[in-house]
XYZ file of C-alpha atoms in Angstrom:
467
model
C -0.052 0.012 -0.033
C 1.035 3.632 -0.752
C 0.010 6.574 1.260
C 0.679 9.966 -0.046
C 0.739 12.908 2.425
C -0.979 16.230 1.673
C 2.045 18.313 2.132
C 5.149 16.436 1.222
C 8.547 17.862 1.608
C 10.410 15.679 -0.737
C 11.167 11.840 -0.473
C 14.163 12.249 1.812
C 14.997 10.423 5.074
C 12.393 8.700 6.850
C 9.796 9.228 3.981
C 12.003 7.025 1.640
C 12.134 4.434 4.545
C 8.533 4.600 5.152
C 7.634 4.140 1.408
C 10.020 1.268 1.021
C 8.628 -0.453 4.192
C 5.012 -0.044 2.856
C 5.817 -1.221 -0.763
C 7.150 -4.487 0.479
C 4.893 -5.202 3.567
C 2.543 -6.965 1.608
C 4.926 -9.648 0.831
C 6.139 -10.079 4.405
C 2.893 -9.496 6.434
C -0.047 -10.278 4.081
C -3.104 -8.049 3.199
C -4.134 -7.553 6.917
C -0.595 -6.841 8.273
C 0.233 -4.425 5.460
C -3.181 -2.675 5.933
C -2.489 -2.021 9.617
C 0.979 -1.006 9.088
C -0.069 1.324 6.472
C -2.679 2.886 9.019
C -0.137 3.405 11.785
C 2.501 4.785 9.108
C -0.108 7.278 7.913
C -0.709 8.596 11.453
C 3.040 9.289 12.389
C 3.519 11.003 8.902
C 0.594 13.266 9.631
C 2.221 13.846 13.125
C 5.521 14.647 11.783
C 3.805 16.895 9.089
C 1.949 18.910 11.865
C 5.101 19.252 13.963
C 6.807 21.001 10.989
C 3.833 23.180 10.597
C 3.596 24.140 14.620
C 4.278 27.816 13.861
C 1.556 28.268 11.458
C -1.908 29.507 12.626
C -3.940 26.219 12.599
C -7.857 26.293 13.032
C -9.066 24.849 16.139
C -11.740 22.668 14.577
C -8.940 21.247 12.078
C -6.769 20.562 15.121
C -9.639 18.551 16.805
C -10.503 16.710 13.451
C -6.826 15.615 13.092
C -6.398 14.632 16.476
C -9.423 12.404 16.685
C -8.414 11.004 13.603
C -5.113 9.872 14.561
C -6.588 8.446 17.853
C -8.915 6.415 15.626
C -5.955 5.076 13.468
C -3.636 4.306 16.372
C -6.411 2.671 18.483
C -7.666 0.643 15.412
C -4.571 -1.498 15.386
C -4.913 -4.503 18.154
C -2.979 -6.458 15.687
C 0.104 -4.441 15.179
C 0.057 -4.276 19.033
C -0.014 -7.794 19.314
C 2.494 -8.674 16.763
C 4.788 -5.594 17.669
C 4.858 -4.107 14.283
C 4.504 -0.416 14.795
C 6.757 -0.294 18.176
C 7.867 3.132 18.959
C 5.514 4.755 16.233
C 2.338 4.052 17.939
C 3.562 5.322 21.291
C 4.581 8.593 19.680
C 1.377 9.017 17.839
C -0.717 8.179 20.922
C 1.391 10.519 23.213
C 1.100 13.289 20.902
C -2.669 12.822 20.316
C -3.585 12.707 23.846
C -1.737 16.008 24.528
C -3.541 17.667 21.566
C -6.927 16.180 22.743
C -6.210 17.635 26.304
C -5.216 21.264 24.944
C -7.903 21.341 22.419
C -10.923 19.682 24.015
C -10.717 21.379 27.370
C -13.756 23.353 28.176
C -13.503 27.112 28.443
C -13.934 28.761 31.770
C -17.072 30.857 32.344
C -15.191 33.987 33.109
C -13.919 34.189 29.451
C -17.124 35.229 27.457
C -15.083 35.517 24.250
C -14.102 31.728 24.323
C -17.785 30.764 24.727
C -18.807 31.186 21.028
C -15.874 29.261 19.917
C -16.808 26.304 22.121
C -20.423 26.231 20.893
C -18.846 26.360 17.181
C -16.666 23.466 18.142
C -19.635 21.473 19.408
C -21.910 22.248 16.557
C -19.218 21.206 14.190
C -18.761 17.838 15.828
C -22.755 17.513 16.054
C -22.797 18.375 12.237
C -20.368 15.427 11.523
C -22.621 12.999 13.608
C -25.712 14.093 11.896
C -24.158 13.898 8.693
C -23.408 10.151 9.270
C -26.734 9.760 10.812
C -28.474 11.071 7.773
C -26.483 8.813 5.463
C -27.573 5.902 7.626
C -31.098 6.793 7.553
C -30.726 7.148 3.603
C -29.050 3.933 3.392
C -31.866 2.241 5.435
C -34.466 3.762 2.982
C -32.697 2.650 -0.266
C -30.990 -0.635 0.679
C -32.064 -1.967 4.087
C -35.682 -1.431 3.977
C -37.708 -3.201 1.111
C -40.598 -1.486 -0.620
C -43.976 -3.051 1.004
C -45.280 -4.017 -2.544
C -42.205 -5.978 -3.265
C -42.189 -7.920 0.000
C -45.994 -8.505 -0.568
C -45.414 -9.773 -4.098
C -42.756 -12.136 -2.917
C -44.809 -13.463 0.021
C -47.820 -14.040 -2.061
C -46.009 -15.949 -4.653
C -43.892 -18.060 -1.965
C -47.410 -18.819 -0.339
C -49.009 -19.854 -3.609
C -45.909 -22.153 -4.178
C -46.518 -23.570 -0.628
C -50.229 -24.115 -1.274
C -49.439 -26.263 -4.429
C -46.702 -28.375 -2.981
C -48.751 -29.076 0.160
C -51.763 -30.088 -1.979
C -49.635 -32.295 -4.064
C -48.355 -34.140 -1.122
C -51.709 -34.647 0.488
C -52.890 -36.081 -2.932
C -49.812 -38.304 -3.456
C -48.842 -39.160 0.117
C -51.896 -39.056 2.162
C -50.282 -41.088 5.010
C -47.319 -38.902 5.311
C -48.009 -37.124 8.901
C -47.026 -33.475 8.143
C -48.144 -30.371 9.775
C -49.433 -27.200 8.098
C -46.790 -25.758 5.906
C -46.038 -22.173 6.286
C -43.599 -19.284 5.317
C -40.563 -18.643 7.490
C -37.398 -16.610 7.561
C -36.170 -13.135 7.076
C -38.820 -12.384 4.426
C -41.567 -12.905 6.849
C -39.863 -11.339 9.737
C -39.061 -8.177 8.001
C -35.146 -8.603 8.363
C -34.593 -9.039 4.483
C -32.451 -6.556 2.947
C -31.395 -5.073 -0.567
C -34.136 -7.194 -2.534
C -36.885 -9.738 -1.913
C -35.192 -12.597 -3.660
C -35.404 -15.384 -1.105
C -38.010 -17.196 0.895
C -38.274 -20.262 3.057
C -41.137 -22.774 3.320
C -41.007 -24.870 6.586
C -42.372 -28.342 6.268
C -42.893 -29.612 9.931
C -42.652 -33.420 10.365
C -45.175 -34.805 12.879
C -43.571 -37.671 15.272
C -45.044 -39.624 17.877
C -43.978 -38.436 21.398
C -43.846 -41.976 22.698
C -41.527 -43.371 19.831
C -39.069 -40.536 19.288
C -36.776 -38.311 21.382
C -34.670 -35.266 20.349
C -31.280 -35.573 21.783
C -29.100 -32.195 22.271
C -25.875 -32.120 20.572
C -23.896 -32.099 23.786
C -25.146 -35.505 24.617
C -24.514 -37.133 21.437
C -21.162 -38.594 20.047
C -20.777 -35.316 17.942
C -20.762 -33.234 20.835
C -21.544 -30.308 18.536
C -24.223 -27.961 20.351
C -25.951 -27.572 17.148
C -26.068 -30.914 15.815
C -28.846 -32.821 17.223
C -30.106 -36.245 16.729
C -33.358 -37.966 16.767
C -33.288 -41.481 18.518
C -36.311 -44.152 17.985
C -37.488 -45.294 21.169
C -39.219 -48.529 22.641
C -38.183 -50.710 19.562
C -38.597 -53.859 21.664
C -42.403 -52.853 22.411
C -43.050 -51.035 19.169
C -41.118 -52.581 16.429
C -40.046 -50.763 13.182
C -43.126 -49.861 10.892
C -45.148 -48.481 13.780
C -44.306 -45.160 12.780
C -44.369 -43.766 9.179
C -40.719 -42.218 9.793
C -39.315 -45.579 10.711
C -38.554 -46.129 6.821
C -35.776 -43.409 7.203
C -34.214 -44.672 9.978
C -30.284 -45.137 9.984
C -28.734 -46.914 12.849
C -31.646 -46.361 15.120
C -31.792 -42.653 14.402
C -33.871 -40.617 11.922
C -31.674 -39.423 9.228
C -32.064 -35.801 8.009
C -30.242 -36.634 5.007
C -32.396 -39.396 3.972
C -35.595 -37.362 4.827
C -34.022 -34.442 2.287
C -33.435 -37.191 -0.426
C -36.944 -38.443 0.004
C -38.401 -34.961 -0.339
C -36.138 -34.309 -3.471
C -37.620 -37.333 -5.062
C -41.117 -36.825 -4.088
C -41.335 -33.195 -4.639
C -38.685 -31.764 -6.775
C -38.317 -34.469 -9.174
C -42.138 -35.343 -9.443
C -44.254 -32.275 -9.334
C -45.485 -31.104 -12.737
C -43.755 -27.634 -12.577
C -44.630 -26.476 -15.973
C -48.191 -26.852 -15.031
C -47.765 -24.944 -11.820
C -45.923 -22.312 -13.919
C -48.801 -21.740 -16.114
C -51.349 -21.581 -13.242
C -49.136 -18.910 -11.414
C -48.039 -17.014 -14.801
C -44.574 -17.422 -13.761
C -41.469 -20.004 -14.660
C -40.918 -22.317 -11.837
C -38.179 -24.865 -11.975
C -36.441 -26.885 -9.225
C -32.650 -26.130 -8.576
C -31.298 -29.735 -8.800
C -27.856 -31.116 -7.938
C -27.390 -29.516 -4.490
C -27.816 -30.925 -1.115
C -30.683 -28.538 -0.319
C -34.504 -28.486 -1.654
C -34.667 -25.189 -3.675
C -37.056 -23.785 -6.182
C -36.313 -20.858 -8.783
C -39.152 -18.540 -9.893
C -38.737 -16.114 -12.623
C -41.376 -13.849 -14.226
C -43.619 -15.442 -16.957
C -43.732 -12.620 -19.464
C -40.901 -10.760 -21.135
C -42.514 -7.506 -19.927
C -42.589 -8.693 -16.407
C -38.845 -10.089 -16.898
C -37.767 -6.674 -17.887
C -38.976 -5.197 -14.619
C -38.037 -7.658 -12.360
C -34.315 -9.044 -13.012
C -33.757 -10.660 -9.911
C -35.255 -14.356 -9.420
C -36.912 -15.513 -6.249
C -35.421 -18.555 -4.604
C -37.511 -20.645 -2.247
C -36.011 -23.216 -0.006
C -38.147 -25.900 1.241
C -36.919 -26.947 4.579
C -38.254 -30.176 6.645
C -38.313 -29.147 10.395
C -39.152 -30.828 13.598
C -40.562 -28.825 16.528
C -40.841 -29.665 20.201
C -41.520 -26.930 22.436
C -38.875 -24.028 21.798
C -36.490 -26.430 19.866
C -36.515 -26.196 16.336
C -34.465 -28.718 14.368
C -33.914 -28.479 10.398
C -32.885 -30.959 7.848
C -29.768 -29.247 6.373
C -27.185 -31.602 5.397
C -25.119 -28.857 3.761
C -24.610 -27.729 7.244
C -24.284 -30.985 9.201
C -22.411 -32.872 6.641
C -20.745 -35.530 6.894
C -23.029 -36.713 9.733
C -26.092 -38.239 7.885
C -28.098 -38.513 11.134
C -27.628 -35.060 12.461
C -30.407 -32.390 12.601
C -29.419 -28.691 12.721
C -30.770 -26.704 15.816
C -31.956 -23.483 14.635
C -31.397 -20.474 16.941
C -32.994 -18.269 14.395
C -36.271 -18.078 16.158
C -34.808 -17.241 19.474
C -32.597 -14.421 18.124
C -35.366 -12.859 16.057
C -37.825 -12.958 19.048
C -35.124 -11.399 21.481
C -34.587 -8.556 19.036
C -38.292 -7.787 18.959
C -38.553 -7.978 22.551
C -35.675 -5.557 23.279
C -36.990 -3.183 20.496
C -40.342 -3.178 21.905
C -39.330 -2.454 25.290
C -37.497 0.806 24.509
C -38.601 1.601 21.109
C -35.043 0.758 19.917
C -33.218 0.562 16.480
C -31.512 -3.045 17.047
C -33.494 -4.619 14.366
C -32.520 -1.574 11.992
C -28.997 -1.976 13.065
C -28.914 -5.420 12.111
C -30.399 -4.666 8.650
C -27.942 -2.091 8.052
C -25.293 -4.414 8.973
C -26.729 -7.172 6.649
C -26.997 -4.755 3.717
C -23.353 -3.424 3.954
C -21.933 -6.864 4.023
C -24.158 -8.308 1.401
C -22.942 -5.407 -0.977
C -19.368 -5.185 0.018
C -17.482 -8.216 -1.541
C -14.769 -7.979 1.206
C -17.653 -8.661 3.881
C -19.809 -10.767 1.995
C -18.868 -13.880 3.953
C -20.315 -12.591 7.082
C -23.721 -14.047 7.229
C -27.018 -12.730 9.243
C -26.371 -14.942 12.225
C -22.986 -13.353 13.381
C -24.346 -9.811 12.566
C -27.633 -10.725 14.675
C -25.525 -11.950 17.654
C -23.270 -9.098 17.450
C -26.083 -6.646 18.146
C -27.498 -8.904 20.945
C -24.281 -8.839 22.651
C -24.007 -5.265 22.357
C -27.404 -4.830 23.653
C -26.189 -6.292 27.089
C -23.559 -3.590 27.535
C -25.381 -0.626 25.910
C -28.742 0.951 26.865
C -29.211 3.610 24.454
C -30.771 2.382 21.405
C -32.920 5.375 20.242
C -33.244 6.179 16.649
C -30.905 9.075 17.203
C -28.206 6.786 18.391
C -28.051 4.697 15.169
C -24.947 6.418 14.006
C -23.073 5.766 17.430
C -24.369 1.960 17.362
C -23.311 1.472 13.901
C -19.767 2.734 14.593
C -19.666 0.795 17.691
C -20.592 -2.550 15.954
C -17.619 -1.756 13.501
C -15.126 -1.825 16.382
C -16.677 -4.566 18.235
C -16.676 -6.745 15.151
C -12.885 -5.930 14.427
C -12.274 -7.285 18.092
C -14.282 -10.555 17.497
C -12.194 -10.867 14.226
C -8.974 -10.485 15.949
C -9.789 -12.953 18.429
C -11.431 -15.300 15.767
C -14.291 -15.934 18.183
C -17.879 -14.713 18.149
C -19.955 -16.658 20.640
C -23.497 -17.535 19.898
C -25.809 -15.385 22.144
C -28.015 -18.473 23.344
C -25.129 -21.314 22.746
C -21.787 -19.665 23.870
C -20.004 -23.035 23.132
C -20.709 -21.982 19.296
C -18.134 -19.856 17.500
C -20.165 -18.042 14.609
C -16.666 -17.319 13.025
C -15.392 -20.774 12.628
C -16.388 -21.068 8.953
C -14.197 -18.057 8.037
C -10.777 -18.602 6.226
C -7.655 -16.536 7.220
C -7.834 -14.663 3.835
C -11.388 -13.795 4.509
C -10.591 -12.409 7.943
C -7.778 -10.252 6.593
C -9.895 -8.778 4.034
C -12.579 -7.987 6.389
C -10.073 -6.533 8.934
C -8.722 -4.287 6.301
C -12.078 -2.935 5.214
C -13.404 -2.431 8.947
C -10.191 -0.736 9.989
C -10.530 1.686 7.039
C -14.257 2.396 8.015
C -13.353 3.181 11.698
C -12.114 6.565 10.582
C -14.334 6.812 7.357
C -17.569 4.726 8.288
C -19.195 6.278 4.949
C -17.031 3.995 2.985
C -19.302 1.114 3.760
C -22.346 3.034 2.804
C -21.346 3.477 -0.849
């Protein structure tokens, strides 16, 4: 990386050494290390430049802005502190910025009325900067995070029509299959979907006999994974196989999620007359075959409608098991290679908790989650961050932060950036309801480096995430 100062005095001495170090840092330290080294170097170069201009008449507001900028740059480098990259650089920058902060941010005495207008001017300038970010966040919410009601209603209506067709088909072809009422679920239903209404989830509840089946928590199984549960068949000596409809999908005495998904793939995806349903619903419906999940793709039927709507709607068909507050999903793509494992879904608990907290204080937690989801989805460097880590990030922050009013959206947004950097540095973000689960375990080192670089830059310039 190469940073160019605004008032360079030639490439002599330390400037040449710094530029050479930055140009070769990528080879030695990688993307993340080079980015952090660049941030610290930029801070110390600005400090050196201001030291050379000490005799000039600097404006108070400019000094405050530069001091806080250096503070953010210096404090945004925990990796460099741990690895010892910046050494003396960070110490001198921190010392200088603390001194300037003490000199420039000191409140004027009441006995000096001529200083009062300057103090008010400084506070107004800071407020204007905060309001500017607040206004940008609100605009971002309107254009990216909040979907148009007609768009959501259209996607929900189409998903419910598909749901009705699938349920009618299953009742006619497999009348003995014990299924509950299929329903719409996920972010589209809970008003947590962002950018576009392009995916929905149909829940297919399986009905099990309480005396013949038991849901076993992941900690009690040989898998020892908190999210990987198993469903054991009970009382085989008194009620042999065949008493339950689902006995035909047993593997080693357990109900196999993978076998159940394969059954639905053959019974629904490969058997339903999708061209007939397409003509009925005036759209093109086709199954997405070849993957481990059950997914449908819906596109507009006419060319005119296709020109208005370029984004297809994907509908996931998800077999689930419910017992009290426990919801297990059949998702082999998440539980592989364990064919008997069912995935414990924490989404209902997390969503319900967000609603409860926002209802209690009229807060902006859900709005913050939606902004973070939109930012990560539209930013290639952050796209690997899914909804679950972002939701749990806000839930953890809610335990320590009380002010979630609409006017504090900008402050919570910036705080989320700092907190997320800390979690990425540790490589661990615990699930709010299952602390043993690390929600960042699926990220690679390169992905963490890219995210860290982008988020470190966003500490001093959060607007870069809202482009």
